[in-house]
Short mmCIF file of C-alpha atoms and ligand atoms in Angstrom, two decimals:
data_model
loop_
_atom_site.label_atom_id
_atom_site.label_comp_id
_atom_site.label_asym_id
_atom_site.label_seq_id
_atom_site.Cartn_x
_atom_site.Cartn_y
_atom_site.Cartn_z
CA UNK A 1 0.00 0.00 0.00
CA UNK A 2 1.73 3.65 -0.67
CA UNK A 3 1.91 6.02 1.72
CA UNK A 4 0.75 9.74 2.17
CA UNK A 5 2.53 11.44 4.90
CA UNK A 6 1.27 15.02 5.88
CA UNK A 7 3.86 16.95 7.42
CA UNK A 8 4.49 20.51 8.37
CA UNK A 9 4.99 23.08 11.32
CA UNK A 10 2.98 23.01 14.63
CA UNK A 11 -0.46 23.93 14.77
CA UNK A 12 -0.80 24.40 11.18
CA UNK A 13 -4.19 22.04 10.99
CA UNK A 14 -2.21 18.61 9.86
CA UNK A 15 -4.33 16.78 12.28
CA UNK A 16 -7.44 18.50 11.44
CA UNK A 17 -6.58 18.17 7.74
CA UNK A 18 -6.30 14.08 7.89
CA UNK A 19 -9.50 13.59 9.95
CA UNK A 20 -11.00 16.03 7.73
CA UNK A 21 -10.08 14.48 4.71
CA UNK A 22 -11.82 11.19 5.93
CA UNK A 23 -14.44 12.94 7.13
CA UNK A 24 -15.01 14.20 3.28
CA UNK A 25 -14.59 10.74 2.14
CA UNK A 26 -17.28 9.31 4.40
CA UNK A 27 -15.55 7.48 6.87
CA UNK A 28 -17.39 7.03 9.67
CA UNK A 29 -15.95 5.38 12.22
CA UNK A 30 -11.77 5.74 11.67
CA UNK A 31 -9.01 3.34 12.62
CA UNK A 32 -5.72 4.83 13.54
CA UNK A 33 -2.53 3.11 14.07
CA UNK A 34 -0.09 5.07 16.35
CA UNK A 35 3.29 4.38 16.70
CA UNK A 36 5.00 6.09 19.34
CA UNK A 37 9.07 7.02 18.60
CA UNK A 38 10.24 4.36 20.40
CA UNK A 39 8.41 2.36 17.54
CA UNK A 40 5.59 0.89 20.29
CA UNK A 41 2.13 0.84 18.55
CA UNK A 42 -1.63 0.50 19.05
CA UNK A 43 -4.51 1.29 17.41
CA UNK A 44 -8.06 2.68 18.29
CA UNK A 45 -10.84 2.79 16.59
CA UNK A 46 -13.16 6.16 16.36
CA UNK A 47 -16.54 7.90 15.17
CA UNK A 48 -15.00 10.85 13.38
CA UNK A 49 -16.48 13.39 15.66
CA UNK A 50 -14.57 12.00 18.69
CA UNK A 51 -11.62 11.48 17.01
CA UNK A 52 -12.00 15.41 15.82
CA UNK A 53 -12.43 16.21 19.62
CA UNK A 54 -9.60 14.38 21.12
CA UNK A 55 -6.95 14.71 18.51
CA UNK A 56 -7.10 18.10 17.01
CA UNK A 57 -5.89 20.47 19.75
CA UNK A 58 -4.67 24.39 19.57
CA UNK A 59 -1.63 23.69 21.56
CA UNK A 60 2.00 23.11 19.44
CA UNK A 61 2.95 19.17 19.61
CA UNK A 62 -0.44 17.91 20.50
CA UNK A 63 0.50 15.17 18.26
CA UNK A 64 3.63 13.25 19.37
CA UNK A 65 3.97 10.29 17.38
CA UNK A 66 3.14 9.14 13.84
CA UNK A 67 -0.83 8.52 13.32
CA UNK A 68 -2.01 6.57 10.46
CA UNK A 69 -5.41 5.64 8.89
CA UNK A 70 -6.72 4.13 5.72
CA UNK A 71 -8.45 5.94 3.10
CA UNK A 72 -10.23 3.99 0.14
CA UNK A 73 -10.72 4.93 -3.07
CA UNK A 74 -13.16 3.48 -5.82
CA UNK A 75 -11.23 3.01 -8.81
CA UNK A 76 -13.34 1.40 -12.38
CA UNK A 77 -14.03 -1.45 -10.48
CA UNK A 78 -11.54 -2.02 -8.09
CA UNK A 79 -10.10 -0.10 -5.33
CA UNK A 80 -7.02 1.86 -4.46
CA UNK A 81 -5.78 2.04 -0.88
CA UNK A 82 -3.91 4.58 0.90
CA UNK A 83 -1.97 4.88 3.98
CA UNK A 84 -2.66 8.52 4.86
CA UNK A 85 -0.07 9.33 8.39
CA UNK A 86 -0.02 12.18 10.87
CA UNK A 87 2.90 13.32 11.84
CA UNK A 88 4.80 15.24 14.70
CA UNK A 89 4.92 19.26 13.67
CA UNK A 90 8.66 20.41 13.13
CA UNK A 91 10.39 23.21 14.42
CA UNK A 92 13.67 25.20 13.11
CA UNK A 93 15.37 24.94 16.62
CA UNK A 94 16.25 22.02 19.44
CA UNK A 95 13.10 21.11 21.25
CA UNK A 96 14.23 21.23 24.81
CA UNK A 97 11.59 18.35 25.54
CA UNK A 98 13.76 15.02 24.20
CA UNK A 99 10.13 12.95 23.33
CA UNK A 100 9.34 15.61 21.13
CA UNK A 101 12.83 15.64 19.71
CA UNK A 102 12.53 12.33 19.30
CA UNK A 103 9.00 12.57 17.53
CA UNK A 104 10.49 15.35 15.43
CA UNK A 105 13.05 12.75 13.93
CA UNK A 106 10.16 10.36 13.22
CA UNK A 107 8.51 12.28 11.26
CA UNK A 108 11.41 13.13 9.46
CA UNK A 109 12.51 9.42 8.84
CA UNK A 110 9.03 8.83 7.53
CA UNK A 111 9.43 11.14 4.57
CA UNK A 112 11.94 8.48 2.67
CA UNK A 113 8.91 5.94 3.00
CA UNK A 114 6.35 7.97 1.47
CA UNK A 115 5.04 8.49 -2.13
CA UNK A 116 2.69 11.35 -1.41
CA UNK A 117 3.54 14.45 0.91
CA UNK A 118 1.37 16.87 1.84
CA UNK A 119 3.32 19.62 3.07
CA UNK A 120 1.02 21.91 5.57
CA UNK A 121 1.23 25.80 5.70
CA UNK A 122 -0.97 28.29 7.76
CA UNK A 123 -2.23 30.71 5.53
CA UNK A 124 -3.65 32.60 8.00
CA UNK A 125 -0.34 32.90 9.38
CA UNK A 126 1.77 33.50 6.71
CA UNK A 127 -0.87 36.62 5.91
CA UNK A 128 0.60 38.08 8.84
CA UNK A 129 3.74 38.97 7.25
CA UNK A 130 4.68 42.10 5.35
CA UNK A 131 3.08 41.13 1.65
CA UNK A 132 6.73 41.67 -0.25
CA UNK A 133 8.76 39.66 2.30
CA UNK A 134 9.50 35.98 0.91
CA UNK A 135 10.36 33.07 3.29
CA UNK A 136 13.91 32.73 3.38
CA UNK A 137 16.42 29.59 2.88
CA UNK A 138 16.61 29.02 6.58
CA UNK A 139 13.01 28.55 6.70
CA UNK A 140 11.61 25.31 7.67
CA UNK A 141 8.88 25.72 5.30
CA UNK A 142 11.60 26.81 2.39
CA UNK A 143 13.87 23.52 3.51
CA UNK A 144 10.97 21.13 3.71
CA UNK A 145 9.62 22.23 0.02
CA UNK A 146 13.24 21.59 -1.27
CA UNK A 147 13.42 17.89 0.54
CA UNK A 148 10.29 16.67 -0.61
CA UNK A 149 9.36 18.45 -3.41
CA UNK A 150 11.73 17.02 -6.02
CA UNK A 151 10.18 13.80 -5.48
CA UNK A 152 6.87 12.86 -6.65
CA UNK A 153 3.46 13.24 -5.37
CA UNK A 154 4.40 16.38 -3.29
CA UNK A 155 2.15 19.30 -3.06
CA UNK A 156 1.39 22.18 -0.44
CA UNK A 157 -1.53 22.67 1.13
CA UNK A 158 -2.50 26.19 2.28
CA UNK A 159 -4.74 25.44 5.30
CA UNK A 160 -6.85 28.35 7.22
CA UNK A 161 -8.29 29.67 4.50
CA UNK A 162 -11.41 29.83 5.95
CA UNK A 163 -9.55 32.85 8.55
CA UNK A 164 -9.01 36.48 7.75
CA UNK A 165 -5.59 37.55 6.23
CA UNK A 166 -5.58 34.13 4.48
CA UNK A 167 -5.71 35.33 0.89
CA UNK A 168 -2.86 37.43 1.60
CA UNK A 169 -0.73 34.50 3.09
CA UNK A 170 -1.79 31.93 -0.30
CA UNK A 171 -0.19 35.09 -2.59
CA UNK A 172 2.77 34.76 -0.22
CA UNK A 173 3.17 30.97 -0.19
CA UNK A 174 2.43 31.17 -4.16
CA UNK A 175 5.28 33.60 -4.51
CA UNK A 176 7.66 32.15 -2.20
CA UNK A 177 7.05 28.39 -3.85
CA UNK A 178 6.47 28.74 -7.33
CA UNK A 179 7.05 26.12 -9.16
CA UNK A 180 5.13 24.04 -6.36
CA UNK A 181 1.72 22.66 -6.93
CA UNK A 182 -0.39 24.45 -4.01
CA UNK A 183 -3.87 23.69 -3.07
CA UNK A 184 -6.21 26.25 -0.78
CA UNK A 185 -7.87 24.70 1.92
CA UNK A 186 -9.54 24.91 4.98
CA UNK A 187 -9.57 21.95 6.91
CA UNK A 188 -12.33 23.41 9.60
CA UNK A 189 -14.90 24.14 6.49
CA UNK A 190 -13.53 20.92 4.31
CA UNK A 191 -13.51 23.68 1.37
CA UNK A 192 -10.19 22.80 -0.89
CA UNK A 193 -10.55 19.14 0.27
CA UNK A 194 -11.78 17.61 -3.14
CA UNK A 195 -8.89 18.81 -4.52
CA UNK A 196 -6.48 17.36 -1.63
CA UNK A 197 -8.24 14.09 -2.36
CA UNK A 198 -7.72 14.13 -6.60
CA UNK A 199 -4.17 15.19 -5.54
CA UNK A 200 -3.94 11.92 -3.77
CA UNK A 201 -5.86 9.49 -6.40
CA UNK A 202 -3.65 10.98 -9.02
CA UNK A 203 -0.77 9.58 -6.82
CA UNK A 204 -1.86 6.18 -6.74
N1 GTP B 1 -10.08 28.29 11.47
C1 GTP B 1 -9.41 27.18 11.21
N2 GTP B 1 -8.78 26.54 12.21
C2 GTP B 1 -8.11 25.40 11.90
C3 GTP B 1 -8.05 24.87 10.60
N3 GTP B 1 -7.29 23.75 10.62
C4 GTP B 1 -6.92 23.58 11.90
N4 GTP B 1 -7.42 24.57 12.69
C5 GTP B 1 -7.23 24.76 14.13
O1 GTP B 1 -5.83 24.90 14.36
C6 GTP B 1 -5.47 24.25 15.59
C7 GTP B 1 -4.42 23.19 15.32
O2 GTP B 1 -5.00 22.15 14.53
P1 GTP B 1 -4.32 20.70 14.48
O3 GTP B 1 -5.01 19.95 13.40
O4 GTP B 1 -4.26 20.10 15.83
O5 GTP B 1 -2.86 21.14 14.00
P2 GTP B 1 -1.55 20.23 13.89
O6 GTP B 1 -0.76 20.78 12.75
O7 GTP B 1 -1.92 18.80 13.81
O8 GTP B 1 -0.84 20.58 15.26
P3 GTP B 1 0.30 19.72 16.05
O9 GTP B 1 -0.15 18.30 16.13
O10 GTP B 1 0.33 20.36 17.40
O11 GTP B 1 1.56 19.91 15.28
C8 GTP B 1 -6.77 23.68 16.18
O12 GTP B 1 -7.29 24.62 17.09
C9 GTP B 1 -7.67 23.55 14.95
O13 GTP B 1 -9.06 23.62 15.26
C10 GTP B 1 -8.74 25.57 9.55
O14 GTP B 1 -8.77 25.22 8.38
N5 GTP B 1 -9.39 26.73 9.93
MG1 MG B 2 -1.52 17.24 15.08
#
């Protein structure tokens, strides 16, 4: 089965974008796999609602460890699976907590297993910064794009979009990553998420 991993900074609405994604695609009741960093797993089954609740939180690192679910797609007459996974948010400096160090690295070793990467970026956020400035080299965002992007199946998301200032921030992220496919979304109103989905179908 590929894999989708959806990866970005803290906070940015990863979570909120994979629930939401299955939540689009009808899921009702989800099962996710989590594998802590030590490489420990369990899984727990879901209706999408509670999984929303518990989950999706608006403190940084609320997820710690990699969270996976399966997503289905009807294809002719067959079907195409996915492994769509969660990940740990990333940060530019040291994390003085070592589990979320050690999550960090996770999610950074699960990029070289994945065919699909859905890099996350606030919009919201980014529309908080002067209009002309462009995200420079150091930026995690910047570094990220240049990782993953050369491979295939990569694509931003610009999440928030739903929040004021958010326009501005998608003209930012579309000038600071041309070249880059990136899709508008807002994970909270599922708006932009037919388009994450085709993005992932097309990757199949
Ligand atoms: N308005 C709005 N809020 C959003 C959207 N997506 C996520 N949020 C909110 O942003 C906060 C963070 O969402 P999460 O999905 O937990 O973000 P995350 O990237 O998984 O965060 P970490 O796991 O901590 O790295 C929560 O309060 C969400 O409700 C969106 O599209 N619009
Ligand atoms: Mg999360």
């Amino acid at each position: 089965m590929k894999r989708c991993i959806v990866l970005g900074k803290p906070n940015v609405g990863k979570t909120l974008l994979v629930l939401g994604l299955a939540d689009y695609m009808k899921v009702k009741d989800i099962d996710i796999s989590f594998v802590d960093p030590g490489g420990v797993g369990y899984s727990r089954k879901y209706p999408i609602d509670v999984a929303i609740r518990e989950l999706v939180g608006a403190l940084p690192h609320q997820t710690k460890c990699l969270q996976s679910l399966t997503l289905e797609f009807r294809a002719g007459k067959g079907k195409k699976t996915v492994e769509l996974i969660d990940t740990t948010g990333l940060i530019e400096q040291i994390h003085d907590d070592p589990l979320t160090r050690k999550a960090m690295a996770q999610t950074l070793s699960a990029i070289r297993g994945a065919q699909i990467v859905i890099h996350v970026i606030d919009a919201h956020q980014a529309g908080q910064a002067s209009l002309s400035s462009q995200l420079t080299e150091t930026d995690l965002d910047t570094q990220l794009a240049a990782f993953a992007g050369p491979r295939g199946g990569y694509c931003i998301v610009a999440n928030k979009m739903d929040l004021p200032g958010a326009k501005r921030g998608l003209s930012r992220i579309r000038r600071s990553f041309t070249g880059y496919k990136v899709i508008p979304v807002s994970a909270a109103t599922r708006d932009g998420l037919k388009e994450v989905r085709r993005h992932v179908l097309c990757n199949l």
